[in-house]
Structure formats: structure tokens, C-alpha cells
Short mmCIF file of C-alpha atoms and ligand atoms in Angstrom, two decimals:
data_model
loop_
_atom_site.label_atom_id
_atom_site.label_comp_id
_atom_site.label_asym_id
_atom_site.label_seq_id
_atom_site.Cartn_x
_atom_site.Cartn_y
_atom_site.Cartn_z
CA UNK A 12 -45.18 -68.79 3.64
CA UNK A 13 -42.63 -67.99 6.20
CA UNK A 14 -44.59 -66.98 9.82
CA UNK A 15 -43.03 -63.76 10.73
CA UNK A 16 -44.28 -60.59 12.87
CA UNK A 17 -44.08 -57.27 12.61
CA UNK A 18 -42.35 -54.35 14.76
CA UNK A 19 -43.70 -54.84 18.36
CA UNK A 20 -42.23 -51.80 19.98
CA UNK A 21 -39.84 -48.60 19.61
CA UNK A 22 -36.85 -50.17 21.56
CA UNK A 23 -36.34 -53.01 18.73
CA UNK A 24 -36.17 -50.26 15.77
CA UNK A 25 -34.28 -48.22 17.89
CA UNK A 26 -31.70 -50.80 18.86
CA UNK A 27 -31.44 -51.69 15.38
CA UNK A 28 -30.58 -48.46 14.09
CA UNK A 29 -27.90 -48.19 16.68
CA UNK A 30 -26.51 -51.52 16.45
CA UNK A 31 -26.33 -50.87 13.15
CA UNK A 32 -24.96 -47.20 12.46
CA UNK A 33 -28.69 -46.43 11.11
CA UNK A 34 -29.39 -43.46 13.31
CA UNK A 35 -28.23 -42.84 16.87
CA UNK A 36 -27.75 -39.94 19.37
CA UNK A 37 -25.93 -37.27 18.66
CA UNK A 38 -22.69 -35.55 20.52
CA UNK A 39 -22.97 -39.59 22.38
CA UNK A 40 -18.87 -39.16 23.54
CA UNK A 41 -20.10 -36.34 25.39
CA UNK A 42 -23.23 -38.27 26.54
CA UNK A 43 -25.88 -36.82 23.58
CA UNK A 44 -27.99 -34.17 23.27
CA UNK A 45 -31.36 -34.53 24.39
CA UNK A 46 -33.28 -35.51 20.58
CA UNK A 47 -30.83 -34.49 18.12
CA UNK A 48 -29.72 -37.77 15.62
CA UNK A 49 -27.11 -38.47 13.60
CA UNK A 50 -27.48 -40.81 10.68
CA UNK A 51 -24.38 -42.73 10.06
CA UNK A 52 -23.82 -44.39 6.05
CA UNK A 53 -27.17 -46.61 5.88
CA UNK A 54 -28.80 -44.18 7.60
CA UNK A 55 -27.50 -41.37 5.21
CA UNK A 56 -28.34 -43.34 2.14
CA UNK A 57 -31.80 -44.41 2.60
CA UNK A 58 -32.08 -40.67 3.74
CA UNK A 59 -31.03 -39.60 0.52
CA UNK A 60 -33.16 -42.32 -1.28
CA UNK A 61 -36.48 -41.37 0.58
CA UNK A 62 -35.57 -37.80 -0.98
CA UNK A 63 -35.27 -38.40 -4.08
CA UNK A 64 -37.45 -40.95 -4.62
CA UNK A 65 -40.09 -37.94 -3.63
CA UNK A 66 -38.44 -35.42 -5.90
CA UNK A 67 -38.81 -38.00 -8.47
CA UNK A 68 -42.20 -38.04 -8.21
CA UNK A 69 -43.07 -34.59 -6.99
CA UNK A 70 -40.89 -32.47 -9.32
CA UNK A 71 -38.61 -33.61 -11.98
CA UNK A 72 -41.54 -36.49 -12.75
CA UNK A 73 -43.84 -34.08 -13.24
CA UNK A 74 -44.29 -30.88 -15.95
CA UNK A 75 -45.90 -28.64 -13.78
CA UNK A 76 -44.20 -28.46 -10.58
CA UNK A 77 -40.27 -27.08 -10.14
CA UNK A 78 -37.46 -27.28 -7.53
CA UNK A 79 -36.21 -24.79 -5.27
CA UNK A 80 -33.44 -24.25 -2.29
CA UNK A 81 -33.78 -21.26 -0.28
CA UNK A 82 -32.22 -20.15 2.70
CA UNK A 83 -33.09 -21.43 6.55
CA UNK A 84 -32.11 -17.89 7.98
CA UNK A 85 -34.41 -15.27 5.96
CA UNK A 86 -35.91 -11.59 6.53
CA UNK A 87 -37.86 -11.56 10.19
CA UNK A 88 -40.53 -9.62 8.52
CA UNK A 89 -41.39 -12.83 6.93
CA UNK A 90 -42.43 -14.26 9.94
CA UNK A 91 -44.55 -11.60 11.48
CA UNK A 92 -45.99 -11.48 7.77
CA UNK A 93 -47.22 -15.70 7.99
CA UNK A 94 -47.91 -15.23 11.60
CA UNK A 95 -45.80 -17.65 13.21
CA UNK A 96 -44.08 -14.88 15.53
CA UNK A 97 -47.63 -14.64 16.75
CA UNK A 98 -49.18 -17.63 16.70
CA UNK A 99 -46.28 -20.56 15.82
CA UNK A 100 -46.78 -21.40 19.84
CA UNK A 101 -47.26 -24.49 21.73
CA UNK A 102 -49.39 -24.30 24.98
CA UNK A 103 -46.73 -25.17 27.92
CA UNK A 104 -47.49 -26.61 31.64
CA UNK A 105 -45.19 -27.55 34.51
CA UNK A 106 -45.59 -29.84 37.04
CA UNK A 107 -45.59 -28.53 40.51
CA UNK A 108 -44.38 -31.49 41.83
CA UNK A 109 -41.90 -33.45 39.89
CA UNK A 110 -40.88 -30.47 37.48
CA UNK A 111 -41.47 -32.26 34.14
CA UNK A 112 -42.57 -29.84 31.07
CA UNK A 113 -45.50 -30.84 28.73
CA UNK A 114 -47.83 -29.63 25.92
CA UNK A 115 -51.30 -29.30 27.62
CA UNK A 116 -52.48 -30.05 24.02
CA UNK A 117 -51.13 -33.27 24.47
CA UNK A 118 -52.72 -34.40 27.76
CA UNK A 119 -55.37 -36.50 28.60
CA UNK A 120 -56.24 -35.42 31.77
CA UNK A 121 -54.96 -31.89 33.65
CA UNK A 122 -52.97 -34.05 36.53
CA UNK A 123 -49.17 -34.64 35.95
CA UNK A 124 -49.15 -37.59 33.46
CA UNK A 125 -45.96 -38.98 35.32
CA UNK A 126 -46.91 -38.57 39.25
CA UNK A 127 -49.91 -36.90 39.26
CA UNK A 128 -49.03 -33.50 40.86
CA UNK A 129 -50.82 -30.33 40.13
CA UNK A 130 -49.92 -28.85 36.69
CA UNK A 131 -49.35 -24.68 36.21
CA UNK A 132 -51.77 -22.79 34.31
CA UNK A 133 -50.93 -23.02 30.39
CA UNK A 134 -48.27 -20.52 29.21
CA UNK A 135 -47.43 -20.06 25.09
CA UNK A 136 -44.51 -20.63 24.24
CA UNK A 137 -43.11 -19.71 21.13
CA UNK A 138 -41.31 -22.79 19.02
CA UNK A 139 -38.90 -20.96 16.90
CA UNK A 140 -35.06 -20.48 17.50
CA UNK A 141 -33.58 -17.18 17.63
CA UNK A 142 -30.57 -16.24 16.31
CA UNK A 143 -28.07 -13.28 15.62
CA UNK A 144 -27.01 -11.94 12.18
CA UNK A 145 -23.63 -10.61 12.63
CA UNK A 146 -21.11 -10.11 15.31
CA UNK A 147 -23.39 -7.66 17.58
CA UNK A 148 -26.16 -9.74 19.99
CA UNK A 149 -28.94 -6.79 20.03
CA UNK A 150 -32.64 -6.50 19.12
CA UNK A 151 -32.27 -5.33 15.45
CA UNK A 152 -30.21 -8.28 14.48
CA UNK A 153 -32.67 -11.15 15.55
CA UNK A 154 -33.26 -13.60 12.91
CA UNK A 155 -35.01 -17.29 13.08
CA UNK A 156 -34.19 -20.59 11.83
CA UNK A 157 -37.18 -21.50 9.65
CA UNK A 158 -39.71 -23.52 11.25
CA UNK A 159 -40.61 -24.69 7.87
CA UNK A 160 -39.27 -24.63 4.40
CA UNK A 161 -42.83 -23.36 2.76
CA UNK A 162 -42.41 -19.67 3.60
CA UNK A 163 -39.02 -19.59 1.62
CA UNK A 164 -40.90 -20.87 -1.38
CA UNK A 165 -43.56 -18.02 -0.92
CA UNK A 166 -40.83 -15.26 -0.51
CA UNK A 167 -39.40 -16.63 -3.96
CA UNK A 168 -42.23 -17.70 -5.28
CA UNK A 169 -42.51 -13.86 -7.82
CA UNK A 170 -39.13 -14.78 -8.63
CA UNK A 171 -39.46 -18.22 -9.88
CA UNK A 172 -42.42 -17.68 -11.33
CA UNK A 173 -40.89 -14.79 -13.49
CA UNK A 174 -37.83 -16.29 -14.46
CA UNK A 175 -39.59 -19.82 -15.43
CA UNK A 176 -42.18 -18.51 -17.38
CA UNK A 177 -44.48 -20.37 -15.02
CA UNK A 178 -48.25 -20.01 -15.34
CA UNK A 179 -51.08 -21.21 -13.07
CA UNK A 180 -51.46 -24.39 -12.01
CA UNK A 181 -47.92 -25.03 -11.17
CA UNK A 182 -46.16 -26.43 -7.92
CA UNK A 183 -42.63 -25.39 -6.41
CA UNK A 184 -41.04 -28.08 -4.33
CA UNK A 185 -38.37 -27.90 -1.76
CA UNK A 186 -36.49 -30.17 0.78
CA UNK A 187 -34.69 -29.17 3.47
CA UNK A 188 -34.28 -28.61 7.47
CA UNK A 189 -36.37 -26.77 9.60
CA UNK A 190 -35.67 -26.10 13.12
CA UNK A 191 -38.70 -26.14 16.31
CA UNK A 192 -37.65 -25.58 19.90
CA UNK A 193 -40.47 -28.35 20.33
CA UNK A 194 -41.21 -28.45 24.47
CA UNK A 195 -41.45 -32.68 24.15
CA UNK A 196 -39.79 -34.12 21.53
CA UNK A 197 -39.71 -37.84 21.68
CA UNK A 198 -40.38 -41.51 20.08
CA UNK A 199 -37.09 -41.65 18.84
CA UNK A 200 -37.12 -39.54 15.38
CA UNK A 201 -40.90 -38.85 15.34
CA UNK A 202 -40.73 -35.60 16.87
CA UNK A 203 -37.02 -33.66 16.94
CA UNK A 204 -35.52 -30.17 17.16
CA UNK A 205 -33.97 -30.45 14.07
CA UNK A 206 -35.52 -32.29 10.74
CA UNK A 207 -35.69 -32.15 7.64
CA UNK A 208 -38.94 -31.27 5.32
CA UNK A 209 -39.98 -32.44 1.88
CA UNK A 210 -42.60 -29.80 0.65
CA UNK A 211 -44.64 -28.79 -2.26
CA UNK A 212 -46.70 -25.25 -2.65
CA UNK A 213 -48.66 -26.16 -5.56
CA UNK A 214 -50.04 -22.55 -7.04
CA UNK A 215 -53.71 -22.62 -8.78
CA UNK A 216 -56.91 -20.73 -9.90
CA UNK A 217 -58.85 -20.18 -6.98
CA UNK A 218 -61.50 -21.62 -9.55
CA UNK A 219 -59.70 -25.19 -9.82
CA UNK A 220 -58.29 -25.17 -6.16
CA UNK A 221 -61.20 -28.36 -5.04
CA UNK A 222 -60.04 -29.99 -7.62
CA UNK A 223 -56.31 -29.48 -7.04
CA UNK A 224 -56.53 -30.26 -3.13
CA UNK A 225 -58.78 -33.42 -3.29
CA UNK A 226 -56.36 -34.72 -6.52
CA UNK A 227 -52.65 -34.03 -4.26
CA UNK A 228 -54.30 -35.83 -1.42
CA UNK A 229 -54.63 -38.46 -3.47
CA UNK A 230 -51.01 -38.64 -5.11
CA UNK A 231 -49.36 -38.16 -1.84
CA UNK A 232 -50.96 -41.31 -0.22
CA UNK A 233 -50.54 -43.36 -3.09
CA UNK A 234 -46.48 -42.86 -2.81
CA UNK A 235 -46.28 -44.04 0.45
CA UNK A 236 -48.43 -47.15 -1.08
CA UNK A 237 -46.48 -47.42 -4.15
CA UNK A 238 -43.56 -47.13 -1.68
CA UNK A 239 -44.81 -50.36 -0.53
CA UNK A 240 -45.87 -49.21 3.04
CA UNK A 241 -49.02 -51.89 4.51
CA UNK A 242 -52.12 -50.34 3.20
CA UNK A 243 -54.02 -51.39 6.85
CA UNK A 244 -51.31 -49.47 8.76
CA UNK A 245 -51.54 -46.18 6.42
CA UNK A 246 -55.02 -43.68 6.42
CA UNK A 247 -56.11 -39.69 5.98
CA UNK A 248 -57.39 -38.37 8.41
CA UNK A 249 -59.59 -35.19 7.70
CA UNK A 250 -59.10 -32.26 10.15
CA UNK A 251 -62.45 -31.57 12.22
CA UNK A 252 -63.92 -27.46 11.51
CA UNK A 253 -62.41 -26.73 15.27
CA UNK A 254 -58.65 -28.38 14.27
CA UNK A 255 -58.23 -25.86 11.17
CA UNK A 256 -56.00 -23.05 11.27
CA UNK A 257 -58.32 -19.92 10.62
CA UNK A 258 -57.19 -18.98 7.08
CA UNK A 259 -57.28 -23.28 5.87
CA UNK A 260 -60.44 -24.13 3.95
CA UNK A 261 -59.78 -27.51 4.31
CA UNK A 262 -56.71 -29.97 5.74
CA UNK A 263 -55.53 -33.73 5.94
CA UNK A 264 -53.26 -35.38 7.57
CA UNK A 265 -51.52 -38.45 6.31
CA UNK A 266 -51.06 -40.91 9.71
CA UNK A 267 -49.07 -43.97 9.69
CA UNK A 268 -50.20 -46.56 12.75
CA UNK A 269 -46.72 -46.94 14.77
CA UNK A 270 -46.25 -49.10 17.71
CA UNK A 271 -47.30 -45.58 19.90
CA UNK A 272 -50.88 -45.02 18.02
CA UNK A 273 -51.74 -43.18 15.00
CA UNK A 274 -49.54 -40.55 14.29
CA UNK A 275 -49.02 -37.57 11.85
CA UNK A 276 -46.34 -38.00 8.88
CA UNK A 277 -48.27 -35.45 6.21
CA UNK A 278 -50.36 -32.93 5.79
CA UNK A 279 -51.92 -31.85 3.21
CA UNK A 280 -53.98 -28.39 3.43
CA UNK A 281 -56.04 -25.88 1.03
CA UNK A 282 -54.66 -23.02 2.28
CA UNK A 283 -56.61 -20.27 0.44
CA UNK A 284 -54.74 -16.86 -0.50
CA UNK A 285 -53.47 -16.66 2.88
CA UNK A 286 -50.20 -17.21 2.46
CA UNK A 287 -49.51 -14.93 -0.56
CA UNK A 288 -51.95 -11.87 0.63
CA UNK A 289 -50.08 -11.46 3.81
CA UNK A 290 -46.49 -11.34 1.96
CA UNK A 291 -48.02 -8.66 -0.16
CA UNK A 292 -49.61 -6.56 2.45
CA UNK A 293 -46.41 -7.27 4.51
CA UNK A 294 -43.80 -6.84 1.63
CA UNK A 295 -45.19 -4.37 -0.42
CA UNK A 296 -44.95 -6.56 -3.64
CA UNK A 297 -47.67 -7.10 -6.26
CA UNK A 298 -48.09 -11.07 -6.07
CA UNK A 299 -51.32 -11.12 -8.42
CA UNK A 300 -50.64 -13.29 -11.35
CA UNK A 301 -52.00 -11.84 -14.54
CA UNK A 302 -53.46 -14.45 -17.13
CA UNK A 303 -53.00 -12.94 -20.83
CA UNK A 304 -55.17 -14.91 -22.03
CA UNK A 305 -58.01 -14.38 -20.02
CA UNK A 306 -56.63 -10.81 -18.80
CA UNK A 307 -57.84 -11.55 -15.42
CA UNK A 308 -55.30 -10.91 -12.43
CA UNK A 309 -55.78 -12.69 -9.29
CA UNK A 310 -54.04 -14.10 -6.29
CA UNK A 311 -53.26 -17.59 -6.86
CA UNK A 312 -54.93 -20.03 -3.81
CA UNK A 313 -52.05 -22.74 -2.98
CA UNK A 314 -52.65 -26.16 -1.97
CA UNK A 315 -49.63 -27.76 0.35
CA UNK A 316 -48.51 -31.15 0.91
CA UNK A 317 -45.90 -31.04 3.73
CA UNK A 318 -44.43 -34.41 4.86
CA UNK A 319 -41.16 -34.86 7.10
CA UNK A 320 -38.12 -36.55 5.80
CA UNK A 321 -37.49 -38.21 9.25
CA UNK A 322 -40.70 -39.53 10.09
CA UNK A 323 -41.29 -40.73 6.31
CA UNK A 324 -38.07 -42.81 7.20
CA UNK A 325 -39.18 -43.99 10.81
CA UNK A 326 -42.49 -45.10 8.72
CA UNK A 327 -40.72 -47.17 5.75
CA UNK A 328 -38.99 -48.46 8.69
CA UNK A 329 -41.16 -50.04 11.23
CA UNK A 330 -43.08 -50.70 8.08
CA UNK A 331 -40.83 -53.55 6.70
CA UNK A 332 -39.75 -54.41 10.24
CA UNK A 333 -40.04 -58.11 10.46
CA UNK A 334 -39.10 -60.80 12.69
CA UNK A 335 -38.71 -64.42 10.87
CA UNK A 336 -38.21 -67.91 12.85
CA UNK A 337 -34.59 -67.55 11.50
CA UNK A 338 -33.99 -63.67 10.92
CA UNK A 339 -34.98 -60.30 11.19
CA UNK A 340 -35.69 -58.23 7.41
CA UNK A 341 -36.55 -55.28 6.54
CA UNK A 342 -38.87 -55.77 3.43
CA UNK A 343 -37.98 -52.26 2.27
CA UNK A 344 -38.87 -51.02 -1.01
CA UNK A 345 -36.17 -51.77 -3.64
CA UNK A 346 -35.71 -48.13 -4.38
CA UNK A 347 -35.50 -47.17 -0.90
CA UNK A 348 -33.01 -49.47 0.25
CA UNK A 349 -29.22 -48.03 1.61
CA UNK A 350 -27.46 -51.31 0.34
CA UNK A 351 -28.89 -52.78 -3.23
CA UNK A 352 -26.56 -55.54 -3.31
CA UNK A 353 -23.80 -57.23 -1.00
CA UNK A 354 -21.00 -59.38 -3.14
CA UNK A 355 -19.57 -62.06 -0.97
CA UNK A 356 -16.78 -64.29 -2.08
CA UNK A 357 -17.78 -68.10 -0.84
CA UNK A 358 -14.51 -68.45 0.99
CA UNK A 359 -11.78 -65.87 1.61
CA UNK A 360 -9.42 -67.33 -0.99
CA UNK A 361 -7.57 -65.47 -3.49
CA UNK A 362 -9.03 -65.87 -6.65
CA UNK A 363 -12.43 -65.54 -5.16
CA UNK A 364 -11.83 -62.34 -3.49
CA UNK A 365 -10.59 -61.20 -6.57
CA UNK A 366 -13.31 -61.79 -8.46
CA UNK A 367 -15.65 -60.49 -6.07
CA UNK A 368 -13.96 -57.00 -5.61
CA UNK A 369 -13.89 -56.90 -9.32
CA UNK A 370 -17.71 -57.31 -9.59
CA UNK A 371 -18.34 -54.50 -6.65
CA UNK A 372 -15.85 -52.54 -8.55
CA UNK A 373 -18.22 -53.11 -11.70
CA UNK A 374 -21.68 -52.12 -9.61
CA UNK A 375 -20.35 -49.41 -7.39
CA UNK A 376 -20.17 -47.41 -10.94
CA UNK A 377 -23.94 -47.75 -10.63
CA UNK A 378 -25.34 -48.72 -7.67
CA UNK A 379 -24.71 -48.74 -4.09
CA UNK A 380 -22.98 -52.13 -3.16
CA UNK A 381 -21.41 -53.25 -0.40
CA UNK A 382 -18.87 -55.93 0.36
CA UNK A 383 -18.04 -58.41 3.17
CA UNK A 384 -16.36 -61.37 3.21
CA UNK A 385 -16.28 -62.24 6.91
CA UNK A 386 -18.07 -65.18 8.37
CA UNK A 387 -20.01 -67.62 7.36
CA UNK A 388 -21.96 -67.10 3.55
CA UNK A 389 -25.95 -67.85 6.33
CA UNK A 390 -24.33 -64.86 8.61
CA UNK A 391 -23.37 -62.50 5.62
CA UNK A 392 -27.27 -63.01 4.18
CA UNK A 393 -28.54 -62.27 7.66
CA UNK A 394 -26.63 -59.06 8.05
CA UNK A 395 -28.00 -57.75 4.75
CA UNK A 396 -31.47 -58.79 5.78
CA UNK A 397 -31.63 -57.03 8.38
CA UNK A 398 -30.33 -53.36 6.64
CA UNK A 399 -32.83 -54.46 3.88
CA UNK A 400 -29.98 -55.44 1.52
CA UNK A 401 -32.51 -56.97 -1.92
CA UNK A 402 -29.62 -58.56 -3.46
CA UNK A 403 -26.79 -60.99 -2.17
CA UNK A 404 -24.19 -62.20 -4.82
CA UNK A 405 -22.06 -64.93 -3.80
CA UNK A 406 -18.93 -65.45 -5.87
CA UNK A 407 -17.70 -69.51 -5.51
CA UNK A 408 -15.04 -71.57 -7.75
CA UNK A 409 -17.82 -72.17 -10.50
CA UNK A 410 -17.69 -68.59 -11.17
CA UNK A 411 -13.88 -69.05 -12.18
CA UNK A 412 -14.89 -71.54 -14.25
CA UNK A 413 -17.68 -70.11 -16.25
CA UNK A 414 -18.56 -66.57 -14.91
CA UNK A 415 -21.47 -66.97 -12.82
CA UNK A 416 -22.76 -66.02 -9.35
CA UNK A 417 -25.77 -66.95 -7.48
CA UNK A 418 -28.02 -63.95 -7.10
CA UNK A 419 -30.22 -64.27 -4.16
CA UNK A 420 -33.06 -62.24 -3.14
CA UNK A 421 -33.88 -60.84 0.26
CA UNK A 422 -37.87 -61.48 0.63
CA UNK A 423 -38.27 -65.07 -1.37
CA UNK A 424 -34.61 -65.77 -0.18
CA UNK A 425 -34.88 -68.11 -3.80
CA UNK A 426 -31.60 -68.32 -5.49
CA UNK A 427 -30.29 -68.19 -9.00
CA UNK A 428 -27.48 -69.02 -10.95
CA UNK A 429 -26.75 -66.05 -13.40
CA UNK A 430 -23.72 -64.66 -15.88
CA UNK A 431 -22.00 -61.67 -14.27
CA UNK A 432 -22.36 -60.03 -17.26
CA UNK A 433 -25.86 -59.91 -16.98
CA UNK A 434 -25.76 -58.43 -13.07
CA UNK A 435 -25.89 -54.71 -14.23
CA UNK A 436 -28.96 -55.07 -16.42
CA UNK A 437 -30.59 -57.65 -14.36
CA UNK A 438 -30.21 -55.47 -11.30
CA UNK A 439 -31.35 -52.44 -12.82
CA UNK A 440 -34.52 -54.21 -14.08
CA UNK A 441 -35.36 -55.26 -10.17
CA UNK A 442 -34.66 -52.03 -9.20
CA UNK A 443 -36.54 -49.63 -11.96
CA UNK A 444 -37.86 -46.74 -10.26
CA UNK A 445 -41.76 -47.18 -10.83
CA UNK A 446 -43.10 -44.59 -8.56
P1 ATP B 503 -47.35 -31.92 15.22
O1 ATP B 503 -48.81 -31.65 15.44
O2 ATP B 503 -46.98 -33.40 15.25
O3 ATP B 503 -46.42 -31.06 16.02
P2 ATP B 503 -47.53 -30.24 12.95
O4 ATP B 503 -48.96 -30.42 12.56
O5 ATP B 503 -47.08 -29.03 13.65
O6 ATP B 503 -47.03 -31.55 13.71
P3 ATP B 503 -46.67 -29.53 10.35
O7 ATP B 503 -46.39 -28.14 10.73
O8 ATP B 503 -47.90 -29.86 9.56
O9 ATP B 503 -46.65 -30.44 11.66
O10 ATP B 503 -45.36 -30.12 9.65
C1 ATP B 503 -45.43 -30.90 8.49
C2 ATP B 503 -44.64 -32.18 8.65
O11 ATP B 503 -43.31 -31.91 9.11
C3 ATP B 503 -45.21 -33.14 9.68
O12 ATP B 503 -46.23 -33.95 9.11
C4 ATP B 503 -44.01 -33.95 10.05
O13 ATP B 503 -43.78 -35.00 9.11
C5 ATP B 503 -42.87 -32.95 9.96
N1 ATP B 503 -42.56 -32.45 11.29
C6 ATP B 503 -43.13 -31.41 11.93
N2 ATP B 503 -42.57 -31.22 13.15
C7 ATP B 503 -41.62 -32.17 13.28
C8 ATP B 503 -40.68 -32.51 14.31
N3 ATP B 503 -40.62 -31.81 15.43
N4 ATP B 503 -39.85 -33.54 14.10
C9 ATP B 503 -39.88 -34.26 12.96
N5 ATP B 503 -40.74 -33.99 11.95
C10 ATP B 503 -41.60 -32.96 12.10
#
């Protein structure tokens, strides 16, 4: 087997993704903005891949769970109702000496962590962004961009219940930005201003709601696996009785090991009633869910898995990160990958171009190719290793004469001689979606 290692530190992913239009700073002509990203066309696509891939499996897949999109900007009230006006806060500390800002939460010791000077006393700061609705900048028009996408789903949730016909357990699922004025962001995408949320509130008897929390824990860290992320770098962590937010009965999170430590990509929580008693009491509205059947009515308990599209992607990332004698790959999973096949024409004659555009012509109608012809055919292979390209087809004078290509594949880097007719099927047999 080829020797290889894995991602060593942040500055080699990082000057990947920029040297290859994965993600890099935004508003960089005027210099960037201090942790806001912009994905550029891999970027976009294995964005876009990593989101459906988990709407795959967390809604359509499934007959009990259902897809929503509600609005970032919504009713204050809703806030005071879930308690972040009061409570979303981080605990804030200046140094004295050099000025720098920090979460005391995140300190080891109470000196400055960069030149040791004497640190103010902790003040709370509140994370969310304020806004105005409308043309007039005064009190009464103060609205927030959502800090996460959950409360949306609990101010629908009456709604789509209602209009589906949905009965206990069921799950609604959303994905979609949230916004937190966080006081460090940092490690690249791992912690930013502005990201985007995959999230399910999964609606059961309080009765079942064990069963329902231990069983999502176990789905959701089985689709990173299935996703093909390194079981050793991968665990859940249970929360300790002091980490719990007062109304959670119980809450994991999901870490991935990145070259910084063990870090957060998922939680997973029992959150009890709380969410929907306080937008009755708060809204007015009868939430109870009455069971026919049983003609009981009770508040539904709701069990959350909340993972982050952006740090999901930094994982599957430095996850197939890998540095060969003769390349860098990423070993990314199939289904994930931007590119799923790169048609190069051996030499850049005629016919052979010809052919080759024809066969992208033929994928593109069902997968995302891509095309290059410059260089030589070792360069074009390493180019589409390292976006985590699984397929190269090479197009050469035998496939004038009898219509095939070599297929070669990214990990094994084995190669095959195979009919172009058969590309389509063969491809979308090496592909099939199996998580
Ligand atoms: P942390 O303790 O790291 O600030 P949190 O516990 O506040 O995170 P949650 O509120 O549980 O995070 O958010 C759920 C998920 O949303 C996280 O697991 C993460 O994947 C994602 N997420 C939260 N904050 C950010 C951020 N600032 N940037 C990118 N993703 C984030």
C-alpha cells in the first residue's frame, strides 16, 4: 500500500482551498473581512453535496420526518420566548495590556493568553445581530438574524403539523444560515459569523423520548461514518450535569479530532417541552397535540440533532486530506465529491478533443464533470486528486477506433479499459448514494 500521511496542520487545508477556489476570504480586493468565506465552484458543490446528502438521509429518506424553510428575520418575541435575548451570551474579557478580546470560557488560565497582561472582569455579551425592519432605525423596529434555524421550525411547527396531517413521532428538518456576532471566531471555517445549519426537531411522546434521543444519536454518527470519515478521529462526547442548559435532560456532542484538538461539529440534545411550552406561554397558542386514538393531549418533548454545514465540510475535509510520495488526494466520499469525473483528451488534437467534449457533453446531463485538456495526462490526474476528483477518463486514438476510454480511479489509481457507452451506468453504479 502506498505510505501516505494525513493533514498535519490548518495552513495546508487552508492553502489548498485557496489555491484552489475551495473557500477563501471574503471582500479579499478590499483586503477581507475578518471570518467571513466565500466558497467559489468546488467549494459550492461539495457544499451543496454535504446538504443533500443529509437531507437524503434525514428527510426525504425517511417517512417520519419533513422539510421546512423559514425565514432568518422572524417576530422578536420569539426570542425573548426561547431565551436567547437573555441568555444567548458569551462571557467577554479584555486585555489590559495588548487589547485583544476573548471568551473567558475559553481560557486556560485568567492571564492574557497572548502576552500575559491582566484581563478585565467578565462582561456578557450578547451574540445575536440586530437589525431594522423598515426604513425608520428606532426601538420598535428591532429584529435579529436567527442565531439558529430550530426556533423557525418551532414557530411553524402548529402549522406543519396541521397541514401534513402529522402525528407524533415525527421530525421537521431544515437547512439554512444562521448568523452569531461570535467575540473569536477562528480556525479557518470552524467558528464564523455567518454559517449555515443542517437541523432536525424530531417531535415525540414524552413516553418514547429515551428511546428517540439515544436512537438519533446513533443515526447521526453513523452518517458521518457511512460518509466515510476515520472512525479513530470521530467520538460523542456526553455533556457533564454542570455543561447542560437548565431545561436539557440530556445532550451530546458529536467531535471530530482536527489538527487543533477535539472539537464540536454536532449536537445532539433531549430537550424536554422546553422549547414548545415557552412559545405557548409566550404566543398565546395551544401547542398540545391531541392523540384521537388515545384522547390524551400533551406537549410533545423534542429531541434535536443540530450539526453545521461548514464545519461538517472542514471535517470531510481534513478527513481525506492525504499526502502521497507522489501526490496529495483527498479520499472523499464518492457522493460528496465537487468533481465526479474529469474527461481528458490524450493529446490536444482534433478528433480527440472532439470526442472528449462529446462524452462531458453526455455526463454533464447527469453528473458533475469537468474538463481539461492542458498539460501533461500525470498533471491532469494530479489536479483531480487533489479536489477529490473519483473518476479520470482519458480519451486516446483507440477510442476512435473502437469507442473506449480508460477509466481510472482516484484511491487505487488502477485503470481500465471500458466502452463509452457503458460510462453513464458504470458511473452511476460507483457513485449510488448508499447512505
Ligand atoms: P460552540 O460551543 O462551539 O460555540 P455551540 O455549542 O454554541 O458551539 P450549537 O449552538 O450547539 O453550538 O450549534 C450547533 C452546531 O452549529 C454546532 O455543532 C456547529 O456545527 C454549528 N455552529 C455553531 N456556531 C458556529 C459558528 N460560529 N460557526 C460555524 N458553525 C457553527
Amino acid at each position: 500500500m502506498e505510505e501516505f500521511r494525513g493533514l498535519e496542520s490548518m495552513d495546508e487545508l487552508v492553502s489548498l482551498c485557496k489555491r484552489r477556489g475551495i473557500v477563501f476570504p471574503s471582500s479579499e480586493i478590499y483586503g477581507g473581512i475578518n471570518s467571513c468565506w466565500d466558497f467559489g465552484p468546488l467549494g459550492a458543490e461539495l457544499k451543496r453535496n454535504i446538504k443533500e446528502a443529509w437531507w437524503q438521509a434525514t428527510i426525504r429518506g425517511r417517512g417520519d420526518c419533513v422539510g421546512a424553510d423559514t425565514s432568518i428575520i422572524m417576530h422578536p418575541e420569539v426570542w425573548r420566548a426561547s431565551g436567547h435575548l437573555e441568555n444567548f451570551t458569551d462571557p467577554l474579557v479584555d486585555c489590559k495590556v495588548c487589547k485583544q478580546r476573548f471568551r473567558a470560557d475559553h481560557l486556560q488560565s485568567d492571564r492574557c493568553p497572548t502576552c500575559g497582561g491582566e484581563l478585565t472582569a467578565p462582561r456578557q455579551f450578547n451574540l445575536m445581530f440586530k437589525t431594522f425592519l423598515g426604513p425608520v432605525e428606532e426601538t420598535a423596529a428591532i429584529v435579529y438574524l436567527r442565531p439558529e434555524t430550530a426556533q423557525g421550525i418551532f414557530a411553524a411547527y402548529k402549522t406543519i403539523m396541521t397541514t401534513g396531517r402529522l402525528k407524533p413521532p415525527f421530525g421537521i428538518g431544515q437547512i439554512g444560515k444562521s448568523f452569531r456576532n461570535e467575540v473569536s471566531p477562528g480556525n479557518f471555517i470552524f467558528r464564523s459569523r455567518e454559517f449555515e445549519q443542517m437541523e432536525l426537531e424530531y417531535f415525540v411522546h414524552p413516553e418514547f423520548a429515551g428511546k428517540a434521543f439515544e436512537e438519533w444519536v446513533e443515526i447521526r454518527y453513523r452518517w458521518y461514518l457511512n460518509l466515510g470519515v476515520n472512525p479513530s478521529k470521530i467520538r460523542i462526547r456526553e455533556h457533564r450535569q454542570d455543561e447542560l442548559a437548565h431545561y436539557a435532560k440530556a445532550c451530546v456532542d458529536i467531535e471530530y479530532l482536527f489538527p487543533f484538538g477535539w472539537q464540536e461539529i454536532e449536537g445532539i440534545a433531549h430537550r424536554g417541552d422546553y422549547d414548545l411550552r415557552q412559545h405557548q406561554k409566550f404566543s398565546g397558542e395551544n401547542l398540545t397535540y391531541f392523540d384521537e386514538t388515545t384522547k390524551e393531549r400533551y406537549l410533545p418533548v423534542v429531541i434535536e440533532s443540530s450539526a453545521g454545514v461548514d464545519r461538517t465540510l472542514l471535517t470531510f475535509l481534513a478527513d481525506s486530506y492525504r499526502v502521497e510520495s507522489e501526490r496529495t488526494v483527498l479520499q472523499i466520499h464518492p457522493t460528496l465529491a465537487p468533481v465526479k469525473a474529469a474527461v481528458f483528451p490524450l493529446a490536444k488534437k482534433p478528433e480527440l478533443v472532439e470526442r472528449a467534449r462529446a462524452i462531458e457533453d453526455e455526463l454533464r446531463r447527469a453528473f458533475s464533470v469537468s474538463y481539461d485538456e492542458a498539460g501533461s495526462i500525470g498533471r491532469r490526474y494530479r489536479r483531480q486528486d487533489e479536489v477529490g476528483t473519483p473518476f479520470g477518463i482519458t480519451v486516446d486514438f483507440q477510442t476512435i477506433e473502437d469507442g473506449t476510454v480508460t477509466l481510472r480511479e482516484r484511491d487505487s489509481m488502477t485503470q481500465e479499459r471500458v466502452h463509452v457507452a457503458r460510462l453513464n451506468e458504470l458511473l452511476a453504479a460507483k457513485l449510488k448514494h448508499n447512505v
